[in-house]
XYZ file of C-alpha atoms in Angstrom:
452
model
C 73.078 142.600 97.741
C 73.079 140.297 94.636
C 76.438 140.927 94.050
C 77.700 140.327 97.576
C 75.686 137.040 97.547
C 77.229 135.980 94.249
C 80.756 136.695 96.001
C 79.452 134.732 98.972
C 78.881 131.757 96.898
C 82.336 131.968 94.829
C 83.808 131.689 98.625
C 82.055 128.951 99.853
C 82.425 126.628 96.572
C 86.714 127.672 96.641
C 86.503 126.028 100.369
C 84.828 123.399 99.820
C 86.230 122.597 96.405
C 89.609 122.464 97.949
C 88.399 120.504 101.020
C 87.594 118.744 98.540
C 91.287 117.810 97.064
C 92.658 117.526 100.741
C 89.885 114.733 101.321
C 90.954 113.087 97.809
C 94.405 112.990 99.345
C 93.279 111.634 102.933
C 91.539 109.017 100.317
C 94.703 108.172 99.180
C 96.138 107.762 102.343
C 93.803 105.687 103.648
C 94.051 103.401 100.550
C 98.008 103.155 100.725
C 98.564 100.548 103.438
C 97.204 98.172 100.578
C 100.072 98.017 98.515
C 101.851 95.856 101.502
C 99.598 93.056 100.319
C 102.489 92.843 98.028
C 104.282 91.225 100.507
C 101.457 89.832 102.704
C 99.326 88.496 100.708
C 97.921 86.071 103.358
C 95.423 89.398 104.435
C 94.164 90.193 101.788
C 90.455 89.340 103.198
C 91.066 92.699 105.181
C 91.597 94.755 102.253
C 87.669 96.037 102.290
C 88.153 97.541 105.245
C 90.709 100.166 103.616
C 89.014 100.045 100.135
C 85.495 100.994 101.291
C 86.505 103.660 103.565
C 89.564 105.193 101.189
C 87.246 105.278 98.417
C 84.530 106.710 99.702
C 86.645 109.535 100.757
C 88.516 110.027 97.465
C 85.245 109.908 95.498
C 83.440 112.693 97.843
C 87.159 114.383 97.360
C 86.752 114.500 93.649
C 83.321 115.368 93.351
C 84.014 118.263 95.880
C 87.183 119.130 93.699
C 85.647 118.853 90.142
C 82.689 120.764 90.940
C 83.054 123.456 93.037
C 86.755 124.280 92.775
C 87.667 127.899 90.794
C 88.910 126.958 87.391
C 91.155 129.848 87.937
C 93.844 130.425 90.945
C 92.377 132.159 93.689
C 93.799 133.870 96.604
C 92.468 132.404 100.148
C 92.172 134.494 103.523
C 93.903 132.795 106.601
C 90.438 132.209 108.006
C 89.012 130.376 104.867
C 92.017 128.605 104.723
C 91.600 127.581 108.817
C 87.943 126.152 107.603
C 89.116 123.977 104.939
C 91.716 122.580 107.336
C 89.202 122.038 110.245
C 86.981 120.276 107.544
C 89.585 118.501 106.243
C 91.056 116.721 109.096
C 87.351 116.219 110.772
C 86.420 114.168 107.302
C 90.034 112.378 107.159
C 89.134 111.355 110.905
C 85.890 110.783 111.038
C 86.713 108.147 108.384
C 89.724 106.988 109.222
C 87.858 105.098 111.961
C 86.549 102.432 109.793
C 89.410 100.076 109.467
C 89.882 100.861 113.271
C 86.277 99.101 113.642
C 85.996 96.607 110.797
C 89.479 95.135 111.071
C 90.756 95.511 114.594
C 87.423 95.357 116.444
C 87.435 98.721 118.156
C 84.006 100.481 118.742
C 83.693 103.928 117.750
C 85.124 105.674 120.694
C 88.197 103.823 120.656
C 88.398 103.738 116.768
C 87.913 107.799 117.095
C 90.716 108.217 119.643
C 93.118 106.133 117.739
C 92.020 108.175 114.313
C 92.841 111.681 116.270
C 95.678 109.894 117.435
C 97.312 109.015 114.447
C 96.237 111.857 112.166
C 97.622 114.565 114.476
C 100.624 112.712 115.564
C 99.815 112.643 119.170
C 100.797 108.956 119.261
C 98.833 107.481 122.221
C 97.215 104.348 121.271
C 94.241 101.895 122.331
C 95.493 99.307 120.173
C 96.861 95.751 121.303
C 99.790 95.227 118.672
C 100.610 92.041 119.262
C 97.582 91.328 118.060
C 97.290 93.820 115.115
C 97.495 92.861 111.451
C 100.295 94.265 109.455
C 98.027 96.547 107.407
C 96.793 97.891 110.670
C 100.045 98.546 111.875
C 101.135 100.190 108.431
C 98.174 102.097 108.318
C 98.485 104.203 111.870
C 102.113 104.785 110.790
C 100.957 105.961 107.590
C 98.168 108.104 109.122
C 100.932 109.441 111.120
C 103.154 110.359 108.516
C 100.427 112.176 106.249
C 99.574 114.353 109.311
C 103.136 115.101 109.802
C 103.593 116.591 106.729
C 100.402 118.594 107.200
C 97.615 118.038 105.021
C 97.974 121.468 103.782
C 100.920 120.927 102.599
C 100.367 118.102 100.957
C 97.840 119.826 98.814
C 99.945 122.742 98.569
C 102.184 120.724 96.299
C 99.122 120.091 93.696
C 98.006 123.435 93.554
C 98.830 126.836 91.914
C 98.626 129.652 92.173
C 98.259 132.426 95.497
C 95.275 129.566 97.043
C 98.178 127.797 99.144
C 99.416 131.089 101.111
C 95.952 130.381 103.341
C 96.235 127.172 103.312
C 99.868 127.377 104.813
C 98.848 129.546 107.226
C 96.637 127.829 108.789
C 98.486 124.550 108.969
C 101.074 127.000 110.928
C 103.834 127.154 107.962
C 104.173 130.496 107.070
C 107.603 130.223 106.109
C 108.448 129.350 102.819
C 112.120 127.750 101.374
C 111.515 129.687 98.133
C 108.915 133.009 97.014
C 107.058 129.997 94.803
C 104.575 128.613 97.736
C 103.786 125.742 95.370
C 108.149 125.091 95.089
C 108.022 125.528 98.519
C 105.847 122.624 99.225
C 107.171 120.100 96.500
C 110.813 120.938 98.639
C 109.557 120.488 101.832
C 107.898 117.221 100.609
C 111.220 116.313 98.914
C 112.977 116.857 102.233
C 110.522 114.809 104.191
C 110.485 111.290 102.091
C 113.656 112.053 101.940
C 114.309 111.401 105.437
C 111.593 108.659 105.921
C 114.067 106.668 102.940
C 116.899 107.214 104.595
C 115.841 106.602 108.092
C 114.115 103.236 106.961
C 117.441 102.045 105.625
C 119.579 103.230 108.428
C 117.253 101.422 110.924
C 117.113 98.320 108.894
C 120.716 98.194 108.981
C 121.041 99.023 112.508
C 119.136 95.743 113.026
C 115.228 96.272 112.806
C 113.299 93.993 110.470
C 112.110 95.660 107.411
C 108.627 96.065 108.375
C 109.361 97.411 112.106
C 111.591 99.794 110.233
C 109.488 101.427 107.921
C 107.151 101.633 109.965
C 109.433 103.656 112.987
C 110.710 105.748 110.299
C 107.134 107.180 109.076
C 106.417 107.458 113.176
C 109.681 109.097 114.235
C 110.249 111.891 111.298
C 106.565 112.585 111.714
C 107.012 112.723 115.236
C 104.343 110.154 115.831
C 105.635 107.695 117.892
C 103.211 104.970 117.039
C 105.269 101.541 117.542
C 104.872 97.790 116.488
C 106.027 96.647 119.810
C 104.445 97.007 123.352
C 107.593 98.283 124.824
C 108.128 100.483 122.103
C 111.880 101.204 120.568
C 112.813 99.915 124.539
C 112.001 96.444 122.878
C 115.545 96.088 120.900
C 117.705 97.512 123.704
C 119.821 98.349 121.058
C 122.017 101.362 120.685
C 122.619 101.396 117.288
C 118.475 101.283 116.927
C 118.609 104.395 119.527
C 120.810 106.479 117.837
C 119.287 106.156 114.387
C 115.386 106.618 116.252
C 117.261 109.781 118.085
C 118.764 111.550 114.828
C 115.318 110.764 113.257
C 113.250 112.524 116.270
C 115.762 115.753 115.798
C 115.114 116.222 112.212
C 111.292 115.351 112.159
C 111.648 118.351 114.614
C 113.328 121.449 113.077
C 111.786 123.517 111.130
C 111.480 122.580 107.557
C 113.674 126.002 106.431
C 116.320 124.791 109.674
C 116.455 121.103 107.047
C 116.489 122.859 104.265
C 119.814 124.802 104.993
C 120.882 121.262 106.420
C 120.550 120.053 103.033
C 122.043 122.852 100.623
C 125.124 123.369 103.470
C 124.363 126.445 105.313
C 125.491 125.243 108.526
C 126.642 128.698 109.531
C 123.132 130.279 108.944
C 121.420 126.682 111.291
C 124.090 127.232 114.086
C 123.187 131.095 114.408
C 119.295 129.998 114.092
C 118.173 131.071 118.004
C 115.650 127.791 117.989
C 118.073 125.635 117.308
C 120.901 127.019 119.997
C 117.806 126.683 122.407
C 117.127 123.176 121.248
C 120.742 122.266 121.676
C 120.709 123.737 124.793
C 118.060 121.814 126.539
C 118.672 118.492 124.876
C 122.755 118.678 126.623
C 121.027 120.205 129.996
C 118.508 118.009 130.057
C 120.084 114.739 129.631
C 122.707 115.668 132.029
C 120.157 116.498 135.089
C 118.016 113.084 134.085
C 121.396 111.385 134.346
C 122.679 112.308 137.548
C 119.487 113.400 139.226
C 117.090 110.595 138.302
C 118.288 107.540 135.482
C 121.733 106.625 136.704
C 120.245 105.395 140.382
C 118.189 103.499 138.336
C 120.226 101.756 135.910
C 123.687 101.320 137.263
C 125.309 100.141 134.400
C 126.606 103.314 133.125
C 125.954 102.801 128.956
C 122.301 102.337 129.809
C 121.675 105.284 131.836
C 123.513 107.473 129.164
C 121.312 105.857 126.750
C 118.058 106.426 128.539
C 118.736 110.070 129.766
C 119.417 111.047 126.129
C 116.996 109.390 124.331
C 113.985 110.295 126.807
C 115.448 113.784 126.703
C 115.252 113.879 123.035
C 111.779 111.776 122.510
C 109.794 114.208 124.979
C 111.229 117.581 123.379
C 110.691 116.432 120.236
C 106.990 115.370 120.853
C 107.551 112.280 119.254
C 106.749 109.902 122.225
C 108.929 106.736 121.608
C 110.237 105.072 124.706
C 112.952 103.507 125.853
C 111.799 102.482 129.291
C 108.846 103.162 131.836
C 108.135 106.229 134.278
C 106.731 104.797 137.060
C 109.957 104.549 139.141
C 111.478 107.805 138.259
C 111.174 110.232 141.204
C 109.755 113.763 140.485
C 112.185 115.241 139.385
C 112.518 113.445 136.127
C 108.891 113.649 135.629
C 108.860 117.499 135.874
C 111.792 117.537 133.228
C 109.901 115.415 130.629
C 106.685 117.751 131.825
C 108.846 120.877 130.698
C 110.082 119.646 127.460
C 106.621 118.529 126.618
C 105.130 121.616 127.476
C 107.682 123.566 125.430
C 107.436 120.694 122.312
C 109.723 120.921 118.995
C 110.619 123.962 116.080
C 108.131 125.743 114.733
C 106.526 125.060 111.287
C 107.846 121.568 111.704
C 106.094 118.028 112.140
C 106.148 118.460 116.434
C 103.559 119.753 118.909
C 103.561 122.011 121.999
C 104.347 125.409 122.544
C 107.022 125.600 119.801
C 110.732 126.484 120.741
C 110.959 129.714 118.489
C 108.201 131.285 120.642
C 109.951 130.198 123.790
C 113.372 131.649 122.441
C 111.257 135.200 121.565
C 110.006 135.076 124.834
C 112.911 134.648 126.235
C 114.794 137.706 123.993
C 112.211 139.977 124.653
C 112.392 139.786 128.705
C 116.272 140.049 128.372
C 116.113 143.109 126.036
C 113.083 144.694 128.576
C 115.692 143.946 131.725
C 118.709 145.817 129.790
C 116.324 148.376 128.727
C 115.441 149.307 132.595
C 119.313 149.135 132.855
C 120.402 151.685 130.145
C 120.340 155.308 130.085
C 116.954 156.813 128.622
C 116.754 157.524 125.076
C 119.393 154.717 124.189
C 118.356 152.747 121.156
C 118.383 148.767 121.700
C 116.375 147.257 119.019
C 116.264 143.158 119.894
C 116.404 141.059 116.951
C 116.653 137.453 116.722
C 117.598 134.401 113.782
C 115.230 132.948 111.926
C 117.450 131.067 108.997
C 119.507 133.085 107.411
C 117.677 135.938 108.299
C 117.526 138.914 111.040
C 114.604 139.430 112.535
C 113.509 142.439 114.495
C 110.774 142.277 117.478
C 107.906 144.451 117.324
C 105.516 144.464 120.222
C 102.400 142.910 118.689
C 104.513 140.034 117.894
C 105.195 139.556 121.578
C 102.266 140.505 122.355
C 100.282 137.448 120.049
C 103.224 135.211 121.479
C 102.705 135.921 125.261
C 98.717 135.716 124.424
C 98.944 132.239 122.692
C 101.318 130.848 125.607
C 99.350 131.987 128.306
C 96.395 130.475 126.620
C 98.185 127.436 126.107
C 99.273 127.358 129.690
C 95.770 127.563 130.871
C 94.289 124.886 128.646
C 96.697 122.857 130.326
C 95.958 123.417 133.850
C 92.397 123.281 133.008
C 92.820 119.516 131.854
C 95.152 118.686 134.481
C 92.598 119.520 136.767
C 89.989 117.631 135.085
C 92.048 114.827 134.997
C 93.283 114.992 138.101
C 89.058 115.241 139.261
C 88.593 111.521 138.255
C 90.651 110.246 140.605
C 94.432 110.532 139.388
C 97.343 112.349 141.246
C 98.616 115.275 140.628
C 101.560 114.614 138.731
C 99.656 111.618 136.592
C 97.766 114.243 135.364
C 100.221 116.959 134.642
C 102.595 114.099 132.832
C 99.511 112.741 130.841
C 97.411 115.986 129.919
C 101.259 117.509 128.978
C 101.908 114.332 126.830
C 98.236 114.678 125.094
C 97.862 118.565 124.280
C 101.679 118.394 122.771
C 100.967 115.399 120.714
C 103.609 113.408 122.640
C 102.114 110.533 123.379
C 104.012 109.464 126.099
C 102.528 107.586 128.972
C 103.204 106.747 132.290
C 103.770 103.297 131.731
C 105.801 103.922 128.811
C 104.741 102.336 125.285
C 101.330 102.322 124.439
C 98.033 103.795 126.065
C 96.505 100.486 126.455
């Protein structure tokens, strides 16, 4: 008994010691919007309501970390790894609400819903930004971009050793680039800035401000979608911004392994990837119906409606939740597109929410293979297999199985909420579009822009 209670207590100090470092990096995050004081210096009387907050959270982070964490690596189960993340992002949160209420004047609620919103990417907001300070508007972006990455990961990078194969799993990013998990991370963190760099450039150049652009860039490769205008990227109307914002949305949805064979030039092994011939799929099919069947009515001019049935196409799929335009004129069949591609969300173990395309795509293999099974003499051999990389993949039947279990569950969350949406007085398809935009972390609304 003594011994299991002394093993007990070795558990509970590795969780919360490396809660711990996840909070001292949520700290960190919460302090970073500062260093734009750099360049606007005229706020600095808001800085307190980053510093107090941010280092609160890095000193309960450190304390948590220098006390209770092993000295040496230790392994950690997928289920103590799940508890560190839940405590993790409650704390980062829970606290992230301050500046919400000392600097833009929310109250809690509000300040809580636009903390959730920013830390897990969902993108719909309660804030009026014309009439947000700059550090508020860096700091949801930034929120946004630390949840992206996963907070996991982010620690992953910092520690050694076999603790990080928990931690991974319960952010959802099992695969690895390399066997190192701790490599691993540092490349997948390489590969992200790397595209928040370049996209800030490329939309500065394509004729954002610096400030507007930086700040798209952290929401659109995080898949965020929080904006510094009302009317969202639909406030430049331009399609050099568009196509920059678009090319951002795709690669803040693959899969971090899909970007990493981007990078080192396996385009062979990405075009044979099953995901990503499903992704391509549905972004040409699905731009093509909201073209003809619901945009080009709308806007005559033919540039625009090209413009609008891609981008939309691309913005809901890729749960980022930018817009373009509003909804409230489209007619239903548009709205049960952008409902689909919601629903079905971007790559898995990348930055996007919903259902995740690779468990569509298995899905999808494994009722094919089960209808040419029927079809085929008995005691022929068919094993499916699928892409995942540069790797083949066979399908064993508790994969399915976990796949079909999490989708229906999924499925049913979803028509819960519509309902319960749809109880307080909304219509049907108000509540299917909104509940759709919420559980995936789109953060589109009805109205297009922002939830206020």
């Amino acid at each position: 008994m003594s011994r299991y209670k002394s093993f007990l207590r070795q558990r509970y100090r590795a969780i919360f010691g490396y809660t711990g470092l996840v909070c001292l990096i949520s700290g960190f995050g919460i302090l970073s919007p500062l260093i734009a004081l750099i360049a606007y210096p005229e706020e600095l009387s808001l800085a307190w309501g980053f510093l107090i907050p941010g280092i609160v959270l890095c000193v309960l982070g450190f304390i948590l970390w220098r006390f209770l964490a092993p000295k040496k690596a230790t392994s950690l189960t997928l289920q103590e790894g799940a508890v560190i993340v839940v405590l993790s992002w409650l704390l980062a949160i829970i606290v992230g609400t301050v500046p919400f209420m000392t600097i833009q004047g929310l109250n809690f609620t509000q300040a809580m819903f636009e903390s959730t919103s920013g830390w897990t990417t969902t993108g719909l907001s309660v804030v009026d930004v014309t009439q947000a300070s700059r550090l508020i508007l860096l700091y949801r972006s930034t929120i946004e971009l630390f949840g992206g990455a996963g907070l996991a990961i982010i620690t992953l990078s910092a520690i050694a050793g076999p603790s990080g194969s928990g931690l991974a799993s319960a952010e959802g990013r099992t695969e690895q680039l390399v066997p190192n998990v701790r490599r691993s991370a540092k490349l997948v963190l390489g590969i992200y800035l790397g595209y928040v760099i370049v996209g800030t450039i490329a939309l500065d150049l394509a004729g954002m401000n610096f400030f507007d652009a930086i700040n798209h860039s952290f929401a659109a490769v995080s898949t965020g979608g929080f904006s510094t205008r009302p009317d969202s990227i639909g406030y430049w109307d331009n399609t050099a911004v568009e196509v920059v914002t678009n090319v951002l949305m795709i690669v803040g949805a693959f899969n971090f392994v899909t970007s990493y064979m981007l990078v080192t030039g396996k385009f062979k092994s990405v075009m044979r990837n099953g995901e990503i011939r499903l992704q391509s799929l549905m972004y040409v099919v699905c731009s093509i119906i909201l073209l003809f069947g619901v945009v080009l009515p709308l806007y005559p001019n033919l540039d625009k409606a090209i413009r609008v049935s891609i981008f939309e196409t691309i913005t809901a799929l890729s749960t980022t939740g930018f817009s373009t335009v509003g909804y409230t004129d489209w007619n239903g069949l548009g709205w049960l597109i952008l409902i689909l591609l919601m629903l079905i969300g971007g790559g898995s173990g990348s930055t996007a929410g919903g259902i995740k395309q690779m468990r569509v795509y298995i899905l999808y293999r494994a009722l094919s293979w089960e209808i040419r099974r029927m079809l085929m003499p008995a005691g022929a051999v068919n094993e499916p297999h699928i892409w995942e990389g540069d790797k083949q993949k066979f399908l064993q039947n508790d994969q399915v199985k976990q796949i079909s279990i999490f989708v229906f569950l999924y499925l049913m969350l979803f028509g819960i909420g519509s309902a319960i949406v749809a109880a307080h007085g909304y219509t049907l398809q108000e509540s299917l579009f909104e509940y759709a935009s919420a559980m995936g972390t789109v953060g589109l609304f009805i109205g297009g822009g922002n939830f206020c």
